[in-house]
Amino acid sequence: MRKLVYWVHQSVDGFIEGPNGEFDWAAMGPELSAYSLELTDRADAFLYGRKVWEMMSWYWPRAEQMSPDPHDLAFAPVWARTPKIVISRTLESAEYGARVIGRDLAAEVAELKAQPGADLLLTGGSGAAAALGELGLVDEYQVVVHPVVLGGGTPVFPGKERLDLRLTGTRGFDGRSVLLRYEKA
């Protein structure tokens, strides 16, 4: 059975974006970039909530023309070739060959997990992760904590229910950020 891994960047005070929606604080140094690319190698599909999808589908097809950043240049072709799944109740279709699911999220994701293949990587956002977490469908949480306090914004875990986790590993990157790996307790 495939695992669903939630990969997210957060501030020290637990936010994935600042009070005005800013996401200019997550620094991808060489070590974190290399780990991120290793994580994508473990996956054969990327999952996104609608809001993150809109950001990703705008940026990554243009990244090689817009950015000289080594991480961006390395990830852009990975993003282009990896199948993408968008979780949304409002979208009917999505560009770049992405599949849209969300009418019966529990059944659709359970079906994806039951298929043969590598991990499913849910990236960023909090709404889709909260919905999938409440359904018990997230197998692993990989939270990268960056050295910034945002003072407000979108919380990484906006769910209304308690979520008990078990720490399975930690790792520091670039002398700046820390990865916290959890599984359901």
mmCIF file of C-alpha atoms in Angstrom:
data_model
loop_
_atom_site.group_PDB
_atom_site.id
_atom_site.type_symbol
_atom_site.label_atom_id
_atom_site.label_comp_id
_atom_site.label_asym_id
_atom_site.label_seq_id
_atom_site.Cartn_x
_atom_site.Cartn_y
_atom_site.Cartn_z
ATOM 1 C CA MET A 1 0.000 0.000 0.000
ATOM 2 C CA ARG A 2 1.258 3.476 -0.855
ATOM 3 C CA LYS A 3 1.892 6.033 1.861
ATOM 4 C CA LEU A 4 0.494 9.547 1.844
ATOM 5 C CA VAL A 5 3.197 11.945 3.045
ATOM 6 C CA TYR A 6 2.403 15.541 3.994
ATOM 7 C CA TRP A 7 5.425 17.814 3.332
ATOM 8 C CA VAL A 8 5.119 21.345 4.653
ATOM 9 C CA HIS A 9 7.211 24.351 5.649
ATOM 10 C CA GLN A 10 6.213 26.277 8.769
ATOM 11 C CA SER A 11 7.420 29.138 10.944
ATOM 12 C CA VAL A 12 8.563 28.572 14.523
ATOM 13 C CA ASP A 13 5.162 29.838 15.679
ATOM 14 C CA GLY A 14 3.295 27.300 13.539
ATOM 15 C CA PHE A 15 2.173 29.180 10.414
ATOM 16 C CA ILE A 16 2.546 28.190 6.756
ATOM 17 C CA GLU A 17 2.042 31.713 5.507
ATOM 18 C CA GLY A 18 2.132 35.113 7.133
ATOM 19 C CA PRO A 19 -0.796 37.388 8.040
ATOM 20 C CA ASN A 20 -0.972 38.725 4.462
ATOM 21 C CA GLY A 21 -0.449 35.381 2.761
ATOM 22 C CA GLU A 22 3.307 35.870 2.383
ATOM 23 C CA PHE A 23 5.563 32.873 1.803
ATOM 24 C CA ASP A 24 8.855 34.686 1.301
ATOM 25 C CA TRP A 25 10.539 33.293 4.405
ATOM 26 C CA ALA A 26 11.122 29.599 3.613
ATOM 27 C CA ALA A 27 14.788 29.415 2.585
ATOM 28 C CA MET A 28 15.824 26.390 0.517
ATOM 29 C CA GLY A 29 19.529 26.041 1.266
ATOM 30 C CA PRO A 30 21.573 23.305 -0.436
ATOM 31 C CA GLU A 31 20.936 20.628 2.220
ATOM 32 C CA LEU A 32 17.185 21.236 2.431
ATOM 33 C CA SER A 33 16.955 21.380 -1.353
ATOM 34 C CA ALA A 34 18.772 18.040 -1.688
ATOM 35 C CA TYR A 35 16.462 16.436 0.894
ATOM 36 C CA SER A 36 13.411 17.865 -0.848
ATOM 37 C CA LEU A 37 14.523 16.341 -4.134
ATOM 38 C CA GLU A 38 15.147 12.976 -2.402
ATOM 39 C CA LEU A 39 11.629 13.126 -1.002
ATOM 40 C CA THR A 40 10.163 13.752 -4.451
ATOM 41 C CA ASP A 41 12.114 10.726 -5.715
ATOM 42 C CA ARG A 42 10.128 8.613 -3.217
ATOM 43 C CA ALA A 43 6.850 9.784 -4.766
ATOM 44 C CA ASP A 44 5.194 9.016 -8.038
ATOM 45 C CA ALA A 45 2.419 11.599 -7.660
ATOM 46 C CA PHE A 46 2.114 15.067 -6.131
ATOM 47 C CA LEU A 47 -1.107 16.103 -4.379
ATOM 48 C CA TYR A 48 -2.141 19.706 -3.840
ATOM 49 C CA GLY A 49 -5.112 21.523 -2.415
ATOM 50 C CA ARG A 50 -6.668 24.060 -4.785
ATOM 51 C CA LYS A 51 -4.923 27.118 -3.365
ATOM 52 C CA VAL A 52 -1.441 25.533 -3.462
ATOM 53 C CA TRP A 53 -2.208 24.124 -6.917
ATOM 54 C CA GLU A 54 -2.914 27.611 -8.224
ATOM 55 C CA MET A 55 0.456 28.807 -6.932
ATOM 56 C CA MET A 56 2.378 25.729 -8.147
ATOM 57 C CA SER A 57 0.774 25.600 -11.596
ATOM 58 C CA TRP A 58 1.499 29.278 -12.129
ATOM 59 C CA TYR A 59 5.131 29.152 -11.019
ATOM 60 C CA TRP A 60 6.705 25.791 -11.892
ATOM 61 C CA PRO A 61 6.026 25.768 -15.648
ATOM 62 C CA ARG A 62 7.807 29.168 -15.783
ATOM 63 C CA ALA A 63 10.461 28.626 -13.093
ATOM 64 C CA GLU A 64 13.370 28.008 -15.440
ATOM 65 C CA GLN A 65 12.724 31.361 -17.151
ATOM 66 C CA MET A 66 12.023 33.257 -13.926
ATOM 67 C CA SER A 67 14.581 32.030 -11.415
ATOM 68 C CA PRO A 68 18.320 31.358 -11.313
ATOM 69 C CA ASP A 69 17.920 29.522 -7.968
ATOM 70 C CA PRO A 70 19.566 26.056 -8.119
ATOM 71 C CA HIS A 71 16.647 24.412 -6.277
ATOM 72 C CA ASP A 72 14.108 25.869 -8.686
ATOM 73 C CA LEU A 73 16.150 24.780 -11.705
ATOM 74 C CA ALA A 74 16.473 21.240 -10.324
ATOM 75 C CA PHE A 75 12.821 20.873 -9.290
ATOM 76 C CA ALA A 76 11.115 22.375 -12.360
ATOM 77 C CA PRO A 77 11.650 19.297 -14.584
ATOM 78 C CA VAL A 78 10.660 16.991 -11.712
ATOM 79 C CA TRP A 79 7.418 18.929 -11.313
ATOM 80 C CA ALA A 80 6.759 18.803 -15.058
ATOM 81 C CA ARG A 81 7.124 15.018 -15.362
ATOM 82 C CA THR A 82 5.436 13.924 -12.115
ATOM 83 C CA PRO A 83 1.689 13.178 -12.179
ATOM 84 C CA LYS A 84 -0.314 15.737 -10.220
ATOM 85 C CA ILE A 85 -3.601 15.420 -8.334
ATOM 86 C CA VAL A 86 -5.602 18.437 -7.174
ATOM 87 C CA ILE A 87 -7.974 18.146 -4.231
ATOM 88 C CA SER A 88 -10.880 20.506 -4.794
ATOM 89 C CA ARG A 89 -14.642 20.644 -4.518
ATOM 90 C CA THR A 90 -14.833 23.636 -6.887
ATOM 91 C CA LEU A 91 -12.498 22.837 -9.791
ATOM 92 C CA GLU A 92 -13.781 20.684 -12.631
ATOM 93 C CA SER A 93 -10.416 20.336 -14.350
ATOM 94 C CA ALA A 94 -6.814 21.473 -14.027
ATOM 95 C CA GLU A 95 -3.999 22.211 -16.454
ATOM 96 C CA TYR A 96 -0.792 20.243 -17.011
ATOM 97 C CA GLY A 97 -2.568 16.893 -17.059
ATOM 98 C CA ALA A 98 -3.525 17.112 -13.400
ATOM 99 C CA ARG A 99 -6.390 14.996 -12.153
ATOM 100 C CA VAL A 100 -8.995 16.664 -9.903
ATOM 101 C CA ILE A 101 -10.512 14.735 -7.004
ATOM 102 C CA GLY A 102 -12.638 15.773 -4.050
ATOM 103 C CA ARG A 103 -16.216 14.720 -4.583
ATOM 104 C CA ASP A 104 -15.715 11.704 -2.292
ATOM 105 C CA LEU A 105 -12.313 12.455 -0.824
ATOM 106 C CA ALA A 106 -12.138 9.453 1.515
ATOM 107 C CA ALA A 107 -12.916 6.930 -1.217
ATOM 108 C CA GLU A 108 -10.789 8.625 -3.886
ATOM 109 C CA VAL A 109 -7.675 8.886 -1.725
ATOM 110 C CA ALA A 110 -8.138 5.385 -0.296
ATOM 111 C CA GLU A 111 -8.279 4.126 -3.894
ATOM 112 C CA LEU A 112 -5.080 6.032 -4.763
ATOM 113 C CA LYS A 113 -3.301 4.585 -1.732
ATOM 114 C CA ALA A 114 -4.411 1.047 -2.621
ATOM 115 C CA GLN A 115 -2.884 1.242 -6.097
ATOM 116 C CA PRO A 116 0.623 -0.094 -6.617
ATOM 117 C CA GLY A 117 3.348 2.505 -6.751
ATOM 118 C CA ALA A 118 5.487 4.839 -4.728
ATOM 119 C CA ASP A 119 4.398 7.392 -2.133
ATOM 120 C CA LEU A 120 1.879 10.159 -2.677
ATOM 121 C CA LEU A 121 3.357 13.531 -1.689
ATOM 122 C CA LEU A 122 0.937 16.185 -0.423
ATOM 123 C CA THR A 123 2.772 19.496 -0.502
ATOM 124 C CA GLY A 124 2.085 22.654 1.472
ATOM 125 C CA GLY A 125 -1.269 24.132 2.295
ATOM 126 C CA SER A 126 -3.299 23.252 5.318
ATOM 127 C CA GLY A 127 -6.896 22.752 4.177
ATOM 128 C CA ALA A 128 -6.355 19.568 2.171
ATOM 129 C CA ALA A 129 -3.950 18.230 4.802
ATOM 130 C CA ALA A 130 -6.470 18.890 7.568
ATOM 131 C CA ALA A 131 -9.252 17.171 5.627
ATOM 132 C CA LEU A 132 -7.086 14.152 4.850
ATOM 133 C CA GLY A 133 -5.742 14.040 8.410
ATOM 134 C CA GLU A 134 -9.232 14.062 9.870
ATOM 135 C CA LEU A 135 -10.065 11.119 7.589
ATOM 136 C CA GLY A 136 -7.010 9.265 8.896
ATOM 137 C CA LEU A 137 -5.425 9.147 5.438
ATOM 138 C CA VAL A 138 -2.105 10.907 6.118
ATOM 139 C CA ASP A 139 0.538 8.320 6.991
ATOM 140 C CA GLU A 140 3.536 10.565 7.563
ATOM 141 C CA TYR A 141 3.978 14.227 8.415
ATOM 142 C CA GLN A 142 7.229 15.924 7.390
ATOM 143 C CA VAL A 143 7.279 19.414 8.859
ATOM 144 C CA VAL A 144 10.216 21.734 8.165
ATOM 145 C CA VAL A 145 10.465 24.468 10.799
ATOM 146 C CA HIS A 146 12.155 27.647 9.572
ATOM 147 C CA PRO A 147 13.772 30.210 11.902
ATOM 148 C CA VAL A 148 11.142 32.921 11.597
ATOM 149 C CA VAL A 149 8.240 34.048 13.779
ATOM 150 C CA LEU A 150 5.394 35.342 11.619
ATOM 151 C CA GLY A 151 3.079 36.468 14.411
ATOM 152 C CA GLY A 152 -0.032 35.221 12.644
ATOM 153 C CA GLY A 153 -1.305 33.815 9.390
ATOM 154 C CA THR A 154 -2.491 30.394 8.308
ATOM 155 C CA PRO A 155 -1.799 27.669 10.896
ATOM 156 C CA VAL A 156 -0.161 24.478 9.676
ATOM 157 C CA PHE A 157 -2.792 22.389 11.488
ATOM 158 C CA PRO A 158 -6.167 24.169 11.408
ATOM 159 C CA GLY A 159 -8.134 21.015 12.239
ATOM 160 C CA LYS A 160 -10.717 21.047 14.934
ATOM 161 C CA GLU A 161 -9.842 17.604 16.241
ATOM 162 C CA ARG A 162 -6.876 16.401 18.237
ATOM 163 C CA LEU A 163 -4.174 14.642 16.244
ATOM 164 C CA ASP A 164 -1.790 12.431 18.203
ATOM 165 C CA LEU A 165 1.532 11.860 16.452
ATOM 166 C CA ARG A 166 4.686 9.850 17.121
ATOM 167 C CA LEU A 167 8.078 11.395 16.377
ATOM 168 C CA THR A 168 10.042 9.153 13.984
ATOM 169 C CA GLY A 169 12.984 11.406 13.178
ATOM 170 C CA THR A 170 14.575 14.835 13.133
ATOM 171 C CA ARG A 171 17.209 16.443 10.980
ATOM 172 C CA GLY A 172 18.771 19.874 10.675
ATOM 173 C CA PHE A 173 19.473 21.577 7.345
ATOM 174 C CA ASP A 174 21.909 24.323 6.422
ATOM 175 C CA GLY A 175 22.265 25.408 10.052
ATOM 176 C CA ARG A 176 18.813 27.019 9.748
ATOM 177 C CA SER A 177 15.801 24.743 9.507
ATOM 178 C CA VAL A 178 14.776 21.510 11.225
ATOM 179 C CA LEU A 179 12.756 18.615 9.860
ATOM 180 C CA LEU A 180 10.310 16.924 12.239
ATOM 181 C CA ARG A 181 9.047 13.556 10.958
ATOM 182 C CA TYR A 182 5.905 12.107 12.492
ATOM 183 C CA GLU A 183 3.544 9.205 11.970
ATOM 184 C CA LYS A 184 0.090 8.743 13.416
ATOM 185 C CA ALA A 185 0.332 7.561 17.033
#
